[in-house]
Amino acid sequence: MLVAFQMFASRLSGLPFSFTAHAKDIYLGELNPGDLLSLKMSRAKFVVTCAGANRRRLEKLCPPHTPLHTIYHGIDTSLFEPSEDVGDASGGPRVPLILSVGRIVEKKGFDYLLKACHRLRRQGRDFKCLIVGGADKHSETIERMIGELRLEDTVAVQPSVTQEELKQIYERATIFALPCLVTDNGDRDGIPNVLVEAMAMKLPVVSTDISGIPELVQSGVNGLLVPSRDEARLAETIGA
C-alpha cells in the first residue's frame, strides 16, 4: 500500500522513489495481485531487499533498467555481545534451555519445535524451552499444542520484551532454535534478525535450510540446518 502511494506521489511530483521489499512483499500474492510487483519495480529508481534469496526471486520480475540491491540487516553488536560474568549464581548445574524468539506466526515453525520437544521428553531428556514473542494469529494453536503434548512443565511462552531484556534471556540459553518454514500461501522469512542476534551472543543455533537462512548459517560451520517441517531431524540435532 505504501509503495502505491509512493508511485502516485511520484507521478504527481515528478520526483523519483525507491522501496525495500521484505519477504511478505515478495511472496504473498494477495499483496501484489497480477503484475503489480513488476509494475512497482519498473517505476522505482531502485529496489532494495534484505537477502540474496529475495533478490533472486525479484530478478525474475525486475525490469532490466531497475537497479536491484541486496542490503543485509544489521544489529547492535555493542548490545548483543555476551557478558564475561554470565553464570549460574547458585553454583549448581543448569538445566539446558532451548530458546526461540519471534512473533507467534506459522512461518516461524514453532509447531515443529514443540513436536521436537515432545520427542526429546520421550527420550528422557531434561531441559526447558522458552518461546519469546508477541501474540499473533498462531498463538492459540501453540498454546493448544503445549497442552495436547503435555509440555506445560517444559515449554513456556513469554510476551515480547525489550532488546535489553532479550539480551539477558539469550545469556540464560543453552541453544537457539528457529525452525522456519514456507507456509502454504508462500509466506516465509528472509533472514530472521533473531538468528543474527543469537549468533552474536555466541549461542549454538539450529534453523532450517529455507529462504535466505543458508546465507547466514553455514551448516556444520557456524550453526546447523535441518529440513523444514521435520521434527525428527530437529529433535536429533538439538539433542546431539
PDB file of C-alpha atoms in Angstrom:
ATOM      1  CA  MET A   1       0.000   0.000   0.000  1.00  0.00           C
ATOM      2  CA  LEU A   2       2.837   2.411   0.892  1.00  0.00           C
ATOM      3  CA  VAL A   3       4.554   1.815  -2.447  1.00  0.00           C
ATOM      4  CA  ALA A   4       1.261   2.543  -4.251  1.00  0.00           C
ATOM      5  CA  PHE A   5       1.178   5.943  -2.533  1.00  0.00           C
ATOM      6  CA  GLN A   6       4.824   6.468  -3.482  1.00  0.00           C
ATOM      7  CA  MET A   7       4.049   5.733  -7.135  1.00  0.00           C
ATOM      8  CA  PHE A   8       1.108   8.145  -7.027  1.00  0.00           C
ATOM      9  CA  ALA A   9       3.147  10.870  -5.324  1.00  0.00           C
ATOM     10  CA  SER A  10       5.988  10.327  -7.792  1.00  0.00           C
ATOM     11  CA  ARG A  11       3.677  10.800 -10.754  1.00  0.00           C
ATOM     12  CA  LEU A  12       2.230  13.986  -9.255  1.00  0.00           C
ATOM     13  CA  SER A  13       5.566  15.499  -8.259  1.00  0.00           C
ATOM     14  CA  GLY A  14       7.905  14.098 -10.861  1.00  0.00           C
ATOM     15  CA  LEU A  15      10.272  13.016  -8.100  1.00  0.00           C
ATOM     16  CA  PRO A  16      11.770   9.505  -8.127  1.00  0.00           C
ATOM     17  CA  PHE A  17      11.099   6.902  -5.428  1.00  0.00           C
ATOM     18  CA  SER A  18      12.633   3.648  -4.224  1.00  0.00           C
ATOM     19  CA  PHE A  19      11.372   0.915  -1.925  1.00  0.00           C
ATOM     20  CA  THR A  20      12.548  -2.011   0.178  1.00  0.00           C
ATOM     21  CA  ALA A  21      10.918  -5.379  -0.481  1.00  0.00           C
ATOM     22  CA  HIS A  22      10.645  -7.710   2.501  1.00  0.00           C
ATOM     23  CA  ALA A  23       9.582 -11.352   2.311  1.00  0.00           C
ATOM     24  CA  LYS A  24       5.844 -10.705   2.570  1.00  0.00           C
ATOM     25  CA  ASP A  25       6.114  -8.011  -0.117  1.00  0.00           C
ATOM     26  CA  ILE A  26       7.642 -10.569  -2.472  1.00  0.00           C
ATOM     27  CA  TYR A  27       5.979 -13.895  -1.756  1.00  0.00           C
ATOM     28  CA  LEU A  28       2.399 -13.064  -0.738  1.00  0.00           C
ATOM     29  CA  GLY A  29       0.300 -12.877  -3.881  1.00  0.00           C
ATOM     30  CA  GLU A  30      -2.568 -11.020  -2.218  1.00  0.00           C
ATOM     31  CA  LEU A  31      -0.276  -8.040  -1.618  1.00  0.00           C
ATOM     32  CA  ASN A  32       0.690  -7.899  -5.285  1.00  0.00           C
ATOM     33  CA  PRO A  33      -2.192  -9.099  -7.463  1.00  0.00           C
ATOM     34  CA  GLY A  34      -1.448  -9.597 -11.135  1.00  0.00           C
ATOM     35  CA  ASP A  35       1.777  -7.903 -12.211  1.00  0.00           C
ATOM     36  CA  LEU A  36       1.705  -5.195  -9.530  1.00  0.00           C
ATOM     37  CA  LEU A  37       5.158  -6.093  -8.137  1.00  0.00           C
ATOM     38  CA  SER A  38       6.749  -5.859 -11.590  1.00  0.00           C
ATOM     39  CA  LEU A  39       4.946  -2.557 -12.161  1.00  0.00           C
ATOM     40  CA  LYS A  40       6.254  -1.118  -8.889  1.00  0.00           C
ATOM     41  CA  MET A  41       9.805  -2.157  -9.764  1.00  0.00           C
ATOM     42  CA  SER A  42       9.544  -0.749 -13.273  1.00  0.00           C
ATOM     43  CA  ARG A  43       8.691   2.689 -11.888  1.00  0.00           C
ATOM     44  CA  ALA A  44      11.173   2.715  -8.991  1.00  0.00           C
ATOM     45  CA  LYS A  45      14.580   4.395  -9.142  1.00  0.00           C
ATOM     46  CA  PHE A  46      15.986   1.316  -7.422  1.00  0.00           C
ATOM     47  CA  VAL A  47      14.801  -1.562  -5.240  1.00  0.00           C
ATOM     48  CA  VAL A  48      16.403  -2.951  -2.071  1.00  0.00           C
ATOM     49  CA  THR A  49      15.881  -6.313  -0.404  1.00  0.00           C
ATOM     50  CA  CYS A  50      17.484  -7.948   2.614  1.00  0.00           C
ATOM     51  CA  ALA A  51      18.563 -11.389   1.356  1.00  0.00           C
ATOM     52  CA  GLY A  52      20.092 -12.945  -1.716  1.00  0.00           C
ATOM     53  CA  ALA A  53      17.206 -15.408  -1.934  1.00  0.00           C
ATOM     54  CA  ASN A  54      14.776 -12.484  -2.158  1.00  0.00           C
ATOM     55  CA  ARG A  55      16.920 -10.822  -4.799  1.00  0.00           C
ATOM     56  CA  ARG A  56      16.961 -13.941  -6.961  1.00  0.00           C
ATOM     57  CA  ARG A  57      13.175 -14.056  -6.806  1.00  0.00           C
ATOM     58  CA  LEU A  58      12.906 -10.369  -7.710  1.00  0.00           C
ATOM     59  CA  GLU A  59      15.367 -10.693 -10.587  1.00  0.00           C
ATOM     60  CA  LYS A  60      12.822 -12.848 -12.415  1.00  0.00           C
ATOM     61  CA  LEU A  61      10.315  -9.994 -12.257  1.00  0.00           C
ATOM     62  CA  CYS A  62      12.538  -6.916 -12.276  1.00  0.00           C
ATOM     63  CA  PRO A  63      12.760  -4.867 -15.499  1.00  0.00           C
ATOM     64  CA  PRO A  64      16.379  -4.680 -16.731  1.00  0.00           C
ATOM     65  CA  HIS A  65      16.607  -0.914 -16.228  1.00  0.00           C
ATOM     66  CA  THR A  66      15.780  -1.007 -12.487  1.00  0.00           C
ATOM     67  CA  PRO A  67      18.823  -1.438 -10.179  1.00  0.00           C
ATOM     68  CA  LEU A  68      18.280  -4.147  -7.563  1.00  0.00           C
ATOM     69  CA  HIS A  69      20.393  -4.195  -4.380  1.00  0.00           C
ATOM     70  CA  THR A  70      20.823  -6.642  -1.502  1.00  0.00           C
ATOM     71  CA  ILE A  71      21.472  -4.948   1.853  1.00  0.00           C
ATOM     72  CA  TYR A  72      21.550  -7.275   4.846  1.00  0.00           C
ATOM     73  CA  HIS A  73      20.020  -6.093   8.111  1.00  0.00           C
ATOM     74  CA  GLY A  74      22.425  -5.187  10.875  1.00  0.00           C
ATOM     75  CA  ILE A  75      22.188  -5.471  14.646  1.00  0.00           C
ATOM     76  CA  ASP A  76      23.632  -3.516  17.546  1.00  0.00           C
ATOM     77  CA  THR A  77      26.725  -5.583  18.344  1.00  0.00           C
ATOM     78  CA  SER A  78      27.534  -3.335  21.288  1.00  0.00           C
ATOM     79  CA  LEU A  79      24.343  -4.672  22.880  1.00  0.00           C
ATOM     80  CA  PHE A  80      24.258  -8.234  21.586  1.00  0.00           C
ATOM     81  CA  GLU A  81      27.597  -9.281  22.985  1.00  0.00           C
ATOM     82  CA  PRO A  82      27.935 -11.949  25.683  1.00  0.00           C
ATOM     83  CA  SER A  83      28.874 -10.725  29.130  1.00  0.00           C
ATOM     84  CA  GLU A  84      32.006 -12.185  30.685  1.00  0.00           C
ATOM     85  CA  ASP A  85      30.414 -12.806  34.086  1.00  0.00           C
ATOM     86  CA  VAL A  86      27.411 -14.866  32.948  1.00  0.00           C
ATOM     87  CA  GLY A  87      26.886 -17.994  35.025  1.00  0.00           C
ATOM     88  CA  ASP A  88      24.617 -19.784  37.421  1.00  0.00           C
ATOM     89  CA  ALA A  89      24.582 -17.815  40.662  1.00  0.00           C
ATOM     90  CA  SER A  90      23.597 -20.934  42.607  1.00  0.00           C
ATOM     91  CA  GLY A  91      26.754 -22.724  41.537  1.00  0.00           C
ATOM     92  CA  GLY A  92      24.771 -25.823  40.607  1.00  0.00           C
ATOM     93  CA  PRO A  93      24.316 -27.393  37.186  1.00  0.00           C
ATOM     94  CA  ARG A  94      21.891 -25.581  34.915  1.00  0.00           C
ATOM     95  CA  VAL A  95      19.019 -27.286  33.158  1.00  0.00           C
ATOM     96  CA  PRO A  96      19.598 -26.781  29.420  1.00  0.00           C
ATOM     97  CA  LEU A  97      17.378 -24.062  27.947  1.00  0.00           C
ATOM     98  CA  ILE A  98      16.219 -24.175  24.325  1.00  0.00           C
ATOM     99  CA  LEU A  99      15.340 -20.624  23.282  1.00  0.00           C
ATOM    100  CA  SER A 100      13.275 -19.435  20.324  1.00  0.00           C
ATOM    101  CA  VAL A 101      12.226 -15.864  19.532  1.00  0.00           C
ATOM    102  CA  GLY A 102       9.694 -14.470  17.085  1.00  0.00           C
ATOM    103  CA  ARG A 103       6.101 -13.464  16.515  1.00  0.00           C
ATOM    104  CA  ILE A 104       3.772 -16.387  17.080  1.00  0.00           C
ATOM    105  CA  VAL A 105       3.037 -16.960  13.408  1.00  0.00           C
ATOM    106  CA  GLU A 106       3.075 -20.158  11.355  1.00  0.00           C
ATOM    107  CA  LYS A 107       6.210 -19.378   9.322  1.00  0.00           C
ATOM    108  CA  LYS A 108       8.400 -19.457  12.459  1.00  0.00           C
ATOM    109  CA  GLY A 109       7.805 -23.214  12.739  1.00  0.00           C
ATOM    110  CA  PHE A 110       7.024 -23.245  16.458  1.00  0.00           C
ATOM    111  CA  ASP A 111       4.695 -26.222  15.897  1.00  0.00           C
ATOM    112  CA  TYR A 112       7.689 -28.307  14.893  1.00  0.00           C
ATOM    113  CA  LEU A 113       9.758 -27.029  17.793  1.00  0.00           C
ATOM    114  CA  LEU A 114       7.032 -28.266  20.155  1.00  0.00           C
ATOM    115  CA  LYS A 115       6.937 -31.639  18.404  1.00  0.00           C
ATOM    116  CA  ALA A 116      10.724 -31.853  18.700  1.00  0.00           C
ATOM    117  CA  CYS A 117      10.495 -31.021  22.416  1.00  0.00           C
ATOM    118  CA  HIS A 118       7.911 -33.786  22.783  1.00  0.00           C
ATOM    119  CA  ARG A 119      10.318 -36.275  21.208  1.00  0.00           C
ATOM    120  CA  LEU A 120      13.165 -35.155  23.471  1.00  0.00           C
ATOM    121  CA  ARG A 121      10.985 -35.518  26.544  1.00  0.00           C
ATOM    122  CA  ARG A 122      10.004 -39.059  25.497  1.00  0.00           C
ATOM    123  CA  GLN A 123      13.726 -39.821  25.303  1.00  0.00           C
ATOM    124  CA  GLY A 124      14.063 -38.789  28.940  1.00  0.00           C
ATOM    125  CA  ARG A 125      15.971 -35.562  28.237  1.00  0.00           C
ATOM    126  CA  ASP A 126      15.928 -32.929  30.983  1.00  0.00           C
ATOM    127  CA  PHE A 127      15.545 -29.434  29.540  1.00  0.00           C
ATOM    128  CA  LYS A 128      13.349 -26.360  29.344  1.00  0.00           C
ATOM    129  CA  CYS A 129      12.152 -24.493  26.270  1.00  0.00           C
ATOM    130  CA  LEU A 130      11.216 -20.811  26.138  1.00  0.00           C
ATOM    131  CA  ILE A 131       9.471 -19.113  23.218  1.00  0.00           C
ATOM    132  CA  VAL A 132       9.610 -15.309  23.387  1.00  0.00           C
ATOM    133  CA  GLY A 133       7.336 -13.444  21.002  1.00  0.00           C
ATOM    134  CA  GLY A 134       4.316 -11.266  20.519  1.00  0.00           C
ATOM    135  CA  ALA A 135       0.932 -12.959  20.339  1.00  0.00           C
ATOM    136  CA  ASP A 136      -0.327 -13.321  16.780  1.00  0.00           C
ATOM    137  CA  LYS A 137      -2.510 -15.480  14.543  1.00  0.00           C
ATOM    138  CA  HIS A 138      -0.861 -18.738  15.609  1.00  0.00           C
ATOM    139  CA  SER A 139      -0.881 -18.173  19.381  1.00  0.00           C
ATOM    140  CA  GLU A 140      -3.955 -20.280  20.127  1.00  0.00           C
ATOM    141  CA  THR A 141      -2.552 -23.168  18.100  1.00  0.00           C
ATOM    142  CA  ILE A 142       0.724 -23.093  20.027  1.00  0.00           C
ATOM    143  CA  GLU A 143      -0.986 -22.905  23.423  1.00  0.00           C
ATOM    144  CA  ARG A 144      -3.262 -25.788  22.463  1.00  0.00           C
ATOM    145  CA  MET A 145      -0.337 -27.916  21.286  1.00  0.00           C
ATOM    146  CA  ILE A 146       1.544 -27.341  24.534  1.00  0.00           C
ATOM    147  CA  GLY A 147      -1.444 -28.832  26.368  1.00  0.00           C
ATOM    148  CA  GLU A 148      -2.019 -31.684  23.921  1.00  0.00           C
ATOM    149  CA  LEU A 149       1.647 -32.720  24.068  1.00  0.00           C
ATOM    150  CA  ARG A 150       1.687 -32.317  27.866  1.00  0.00           C
ATOM    151  CA  LEU A 151       4.578 -29.889  27.739  1.00  0.00           C
ATOM    152  CA  GLU A 152       3.229 -27.436  30.318  1.00  0.00           C
ATOM    153  CA  ASP A 153       6.146 -28.140  32.676  1.00  0.00           C
ATOM    154  CA  THR A 154       8.720 -27.950  29.884  1.00  0.00           C
ATOM    155  CA  VAL A 155       7.707 -25.190  27.448  1.00  0.00           C
ATOM    156  CA  ALA A 156       6.840 -21.608  28.346  1.00  0.00           C
ATOM    157  CA  VAL A 157       5.676 -18.793  26.058  1.00  0.00           C
ATOM    158  CA  GLN A 158       6.632 -15.268  27.082  1.00  0.00           C
ATOM    159  CA  PRO A 159       5.423 -11.993  25.519  1.00  0.00           C
ATOM    160  CA  SER A 160       7.769  -9.713  23.620  1.00  0.00           C
ATOM    161  CA  VAL A 161      10.448  -7.918  25.651  1.00  0.00           C
ATOM    162  CA  THR A 162      12.836  -5.016  25.129  1.00  0.00           C
ATOM    163  CA  GLN A 163      16.162  -5.672  23.444  1.00  0.00           C
ATOM    164  CA  GLU A 164      17.967  -5.204  26.743  1.00  0.00           C
ATOM    165  CA  GLU A 165      15.717  -7.802  28.381  1.00  0.00           C
ATOM    166  CA  LEU A 166      16.129 -10.109  25.401  1.00  0.00           C
ATOM    167  CA  LYS A 167      19.903  -9.992  25.776  1.00  0.00           C
ATOM    168  CA  GLN A 168      19.548 -11.276  29.335  1.00  0.00           C
ATOM    169  CA  ILE A 169      17.371 -14.129  28.066  1.00  0.00           C
ATOM    170  CA  TYR A 170      19.939 -15.013  25.409  1.00  0.00           C
ATOM    171  CA  GLU A 171      22.531 -15.247  28.172  1.00  0.00           C
ATOM    172  CA  ARG A 172      20.435 -17.840  30.008  1.00  0.00           C
ATOM    173  CA  ALA A 173      20.008 -20.011  26.921  1.00  0.00           C
ATOM    174  CA  THR A 174      21.942 -23.144  26.010  1.00  0.00           C
ATOM    175  CA  ILE A 175      20.904 -23.315  22.358  1.00  0.00           C
ATOM    176  CA  PHE A 176      18.820 -21.212  19.975  1.00  0.00           C
ATOM    177  CA  ALA A 177      16.345 -22.936  17.656  1.00  0.00           C
ATOM    178  CA  LEU A 178      14.176 -21.368  14.963  1.00  0.00           C
ATOM    179  CA  PRO A 179      12.690 -23.978  12.580  1.00  0.00           C
ATOM    180  CA  CYS A 180      11.329 -21.581   9.944  1.00  0.00           C
ATOM    181  CA  LEU A 181       9.157 -22.879   7.116  1.00  0.00           C
ATOM    182  CA  VAL A 182       7.362 -21.774   3.966  1.00  0.00           C
ATOM    183  CA  THR A 183       3.600 -21.628   4.552  1.00  0.00           C
ATOM    184  CA  ASP A 184       1.013 -22.881   2.081  1.00  0.00           C
ATOM    185  CA  ASN A 185       0.376 -19.326   0.837  1.00  0.00           C
ATOM    186  CA  GLY A 186       4.099 -18.771   0.217  1.00  0.00           C
ATOM    187  CA  ASP A 187       4.847 -16.632   3.283  1.00  0.00           C
ATOM    188  CA  ARG A 188       8.346 -17.060   4.707  1.00  0.00           C
ATOM    189  CA  ASP A 189      11.160 -15.261   6.477  1.00  0.00           C
ATOM    190  CA  GLY A 190      14.145 -13.727   4.709  1.00  0.00           C
ATOM    191  CA  ILE A 191      16.910 -13.827   7.301  1.00  0.00           C
ATOM    192  CA  PRO A 192      15.405 -13.511  10.798  1.00  0.00           C
ATOM    193  CA  ASN A 193      17.255 -10.876  12.834  1.00  0.00           C
ATOM    194  CA  VAL A 194      16.977 -13.044  15.945  1.00  0.00           C
ATOM    195  CA  LEU A 195      19.292 -15.604  14.339  1.00  0.00           C
ATOM    196  CA  VAL A 196      21.890 -12.871  13.875  1.00  0.00           C
ATOM    197  CA  GLU A 197      21.425 -11.752  17.485  1.00  0.00           C
ATOM    198  CA  ALA A 198      21.772 -15.290  18.836  1.00  0.00           C
ATOM    199  CA  MET A 199      24.948 -15.870  16.834  1.00  0.00           C
ATOM    200  CA  ALA A 200      26.367 -12.550  18.037  1.00  0.00           C
ATOM    201  CA  MET A 201      25.678 -13.810  21.566  1.00  0.00           C
ATOM    202  CA  LYS A 202      27.753 -16.903  20.667  1.00  0.00           C
ATOM    203  CA  LEU A 203      24.845 -19.285  21.062  1.00  0.00           C
ATOM    204  CA  PRO A 204      24.747 -22.521  19.066  1.00  0.00           C
ATOM    205  CA  VAL A 205      21.953 -22.084  16.510  1.00  0.00           C
ATOM    206  CA  VAL A 206      19.710 -24.602  14.775  1.00  0.00           C
ATOM    207  CA  SER A 207      17.452 -23.478  11.946  1.00  0.00           C
ATOM    208  CA  THR A 208      16.153 -24.658   8.577  1.00  0.00           C
ATOM    209  CA  ASP A 209      17.523 -24.564   5.044  1.00  0.00           C
ATOM    210  CA  ILE A 210      14.932 -22.201   3.562  1.00  0.00           C
ATOM    211  CA  SER A 211      14.963 -18.757   2.008  1.00  0.00           C
ATOM    212  CA  GLY A 212      17.978 -16.620   2.990  1.00  0.00           C
ATOM    213  CA  ILE A 213      18.878 -18.526   6.161  1.00  0.00           C
ATOM    214  CA  PRO A 214      21.723 -20.511   4.491  1.00  0.00           C
ATOM    215  CA  GLU A 215      23.282 -17.145   3.586  1.00  0.00           C
ATOM    216  CA  LEU A 216      23.805 -16.608   7.327  1.00  0.00           C
ATOM    217  CA  VAL A 217      24.105 -20.103   8.787  1.00  0.00           C
ATOM    218  CA  GLN A 218      26.601 -22.414   7.091  1.00  0.00           C
ATOM    219  CA  SER A 219      25.576 -25.812   8.379  1.00  0.00           C
ATOM    220  CA  GLY A 220      28.399 -27.510  10.221  1.00  0.00           C
ATOM    221  CA  VAL A 221      30.467 -24.302  10.244  1.00  0.00           C
ATOM    222  CA  ASN A 222      28.700 -21.663  12.321  1.00  0.00           C
ATOM    223  CA  GLY A 223      25.432 -23.464  13.079  1.00  0.00           C
ATOM    224  CA  LEU A 224      23.282 -26.374  11.988  1.00  0.00           C
ATOM    225  CA  LEU A 225      20.472 -26.501   9.428  1.00  0.00           C
ATOM    226  CA  VAL A 226      17.778 -29.139   9.098  1.00  0.00           C
ATOM    227  CA  PRO A 227      14.971 -29.600   6.572  1.00  0.00           C
ATOM    228  CA  SER A 228      11.835 -27.631   7.422  1.00  0.00           C
ATOM    229  CA  ARG A 229       8.790 -29.461   8.823  1.00  0.00           C
ATOM    230  CA  ASP A 230      10.980 -32.322  10.082  1.00  0.00           C
ATOM    231  CA  GLU A 231      10.589 -32.586  13.854  1.00  0.00           C
ATOM    232  CA  ALA A 232      12.599 -35.818  13.988  1.00  0.00           C
ATOM    233  CA  ARG A 233      15.709 -34.229  12.478  1.00  0.00           C
ATOM    234  CA  LEU A 234      15.141 -31.110  14.547  1.00  0.00           C
ATOM    235  CA  ALA A 235      14.985 -33.095  17.783  1.00  0.00           C
ATOM    236  CA  GLU A 236      18.025 -35.151  16.809  1.00  0.00           C
ATOM    237  CA  THR A 237      20.052 -32.020  16.004  1.00  0.00           C
ATOM    238  CA  ILE A 238      19.045 -30.096  19.134  1.00  0.00           C
ATOM    239  CA  GLY A 239      19.753 -33.105  21.317  1.00  0.00           C
ATOM    240  CA  ALA A 240      23.108 -34.000  19.781  1.00  0.00           C
TER     241      ALA A 240
END
